[in-house]
PDB file of C-alpha atoms in Angstrom:
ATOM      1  CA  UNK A   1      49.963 -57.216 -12.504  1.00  0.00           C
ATOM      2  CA  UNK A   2      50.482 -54.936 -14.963  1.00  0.00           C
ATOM      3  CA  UNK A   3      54.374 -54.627 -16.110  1.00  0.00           C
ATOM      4  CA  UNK A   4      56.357 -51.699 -17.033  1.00  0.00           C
ATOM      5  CA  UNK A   5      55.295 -51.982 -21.046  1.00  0.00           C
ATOM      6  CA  UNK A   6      51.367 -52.686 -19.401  1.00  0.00           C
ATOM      7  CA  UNK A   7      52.121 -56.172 -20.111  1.00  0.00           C
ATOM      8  CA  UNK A   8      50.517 -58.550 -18.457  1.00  0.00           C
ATOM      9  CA  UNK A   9      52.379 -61.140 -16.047  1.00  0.00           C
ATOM     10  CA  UNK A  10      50.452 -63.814 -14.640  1.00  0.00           C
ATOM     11  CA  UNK A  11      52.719 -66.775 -13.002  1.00  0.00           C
ATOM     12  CA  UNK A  12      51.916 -69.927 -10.633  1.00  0.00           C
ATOM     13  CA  UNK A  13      54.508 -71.040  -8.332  1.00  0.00           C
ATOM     14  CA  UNK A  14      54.622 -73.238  -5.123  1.00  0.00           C
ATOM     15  CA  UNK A  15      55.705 -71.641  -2.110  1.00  0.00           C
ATOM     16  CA  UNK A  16      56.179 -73.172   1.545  1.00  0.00           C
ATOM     17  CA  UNK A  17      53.699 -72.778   4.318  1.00  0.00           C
ATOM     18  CA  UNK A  18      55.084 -70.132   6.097  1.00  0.00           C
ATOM     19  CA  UNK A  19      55.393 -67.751   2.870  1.00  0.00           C
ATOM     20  CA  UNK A  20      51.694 -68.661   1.828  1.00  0.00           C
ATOM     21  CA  UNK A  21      50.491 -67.915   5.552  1.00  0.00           C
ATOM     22  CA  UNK A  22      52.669 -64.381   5.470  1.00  0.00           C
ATOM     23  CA  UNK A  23      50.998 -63.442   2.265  1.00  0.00           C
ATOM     24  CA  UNK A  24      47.954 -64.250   3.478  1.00  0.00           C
ATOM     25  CA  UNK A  25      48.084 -62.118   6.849  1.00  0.00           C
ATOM     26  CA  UNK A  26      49.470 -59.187   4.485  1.00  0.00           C
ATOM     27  CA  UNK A  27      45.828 -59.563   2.702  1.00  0.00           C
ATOM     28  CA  UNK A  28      44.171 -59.243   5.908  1.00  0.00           C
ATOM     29  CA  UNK A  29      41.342 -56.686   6.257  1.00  0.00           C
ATOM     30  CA  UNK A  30      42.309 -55.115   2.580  1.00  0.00           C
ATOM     31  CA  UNK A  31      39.150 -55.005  -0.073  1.00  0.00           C
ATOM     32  CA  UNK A  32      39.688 -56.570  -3.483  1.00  0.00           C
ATOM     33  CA  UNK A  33      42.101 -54.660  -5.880  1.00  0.00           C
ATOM     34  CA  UNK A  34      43.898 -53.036  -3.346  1.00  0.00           C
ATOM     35  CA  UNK A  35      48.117 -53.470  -3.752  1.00  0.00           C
ATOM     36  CA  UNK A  36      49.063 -56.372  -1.267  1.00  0.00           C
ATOM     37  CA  UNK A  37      52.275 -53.927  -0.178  1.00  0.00           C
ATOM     38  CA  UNK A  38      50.554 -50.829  -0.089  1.00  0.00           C
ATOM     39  CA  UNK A  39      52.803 -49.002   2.019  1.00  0.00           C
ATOM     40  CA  UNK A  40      55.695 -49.769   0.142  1.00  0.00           C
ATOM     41  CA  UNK A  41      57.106 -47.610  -2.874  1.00  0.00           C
ATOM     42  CA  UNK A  42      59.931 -47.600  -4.583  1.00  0.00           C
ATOM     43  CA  UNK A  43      61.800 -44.713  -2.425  1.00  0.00           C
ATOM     44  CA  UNK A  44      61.761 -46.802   0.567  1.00  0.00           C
ATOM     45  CA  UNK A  45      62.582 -50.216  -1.142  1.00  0.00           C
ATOM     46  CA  UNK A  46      65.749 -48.512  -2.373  1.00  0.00           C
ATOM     47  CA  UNK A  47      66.909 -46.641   1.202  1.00  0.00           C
ATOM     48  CA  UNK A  48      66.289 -49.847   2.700  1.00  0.00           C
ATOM     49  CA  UNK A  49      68.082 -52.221   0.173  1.00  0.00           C
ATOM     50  CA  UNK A  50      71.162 -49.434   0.706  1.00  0.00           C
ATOM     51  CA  UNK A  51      71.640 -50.055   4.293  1.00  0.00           C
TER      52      UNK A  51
END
């Protein structure tokens, strides 16, 4: 993705089965190029991370 200065970040990292198979439902049905969390913006990350 592209960061905050359009800078690109590119990173490899192992994950366990169930994180790999969450990710991989959340990139069910969507077409290539399309944000894997979609629905979420930064408004509702921050009410939710203030409960």
């Amino acid at each position: 993705f592209l960061g905050k200065d359009s800078t690109r970040y590119q990173n490899t990292v192992l994950v366990n089965k169930e994180v790999y198979d969450a990710v991989h439902n959340f990139k069910k049905g969507k077409k290539e190029g399309v944000d894997l969390f979609d629905k979420l913006d930064t408004s509702n990350l921050n009410a939710h991370l203030k409960k």
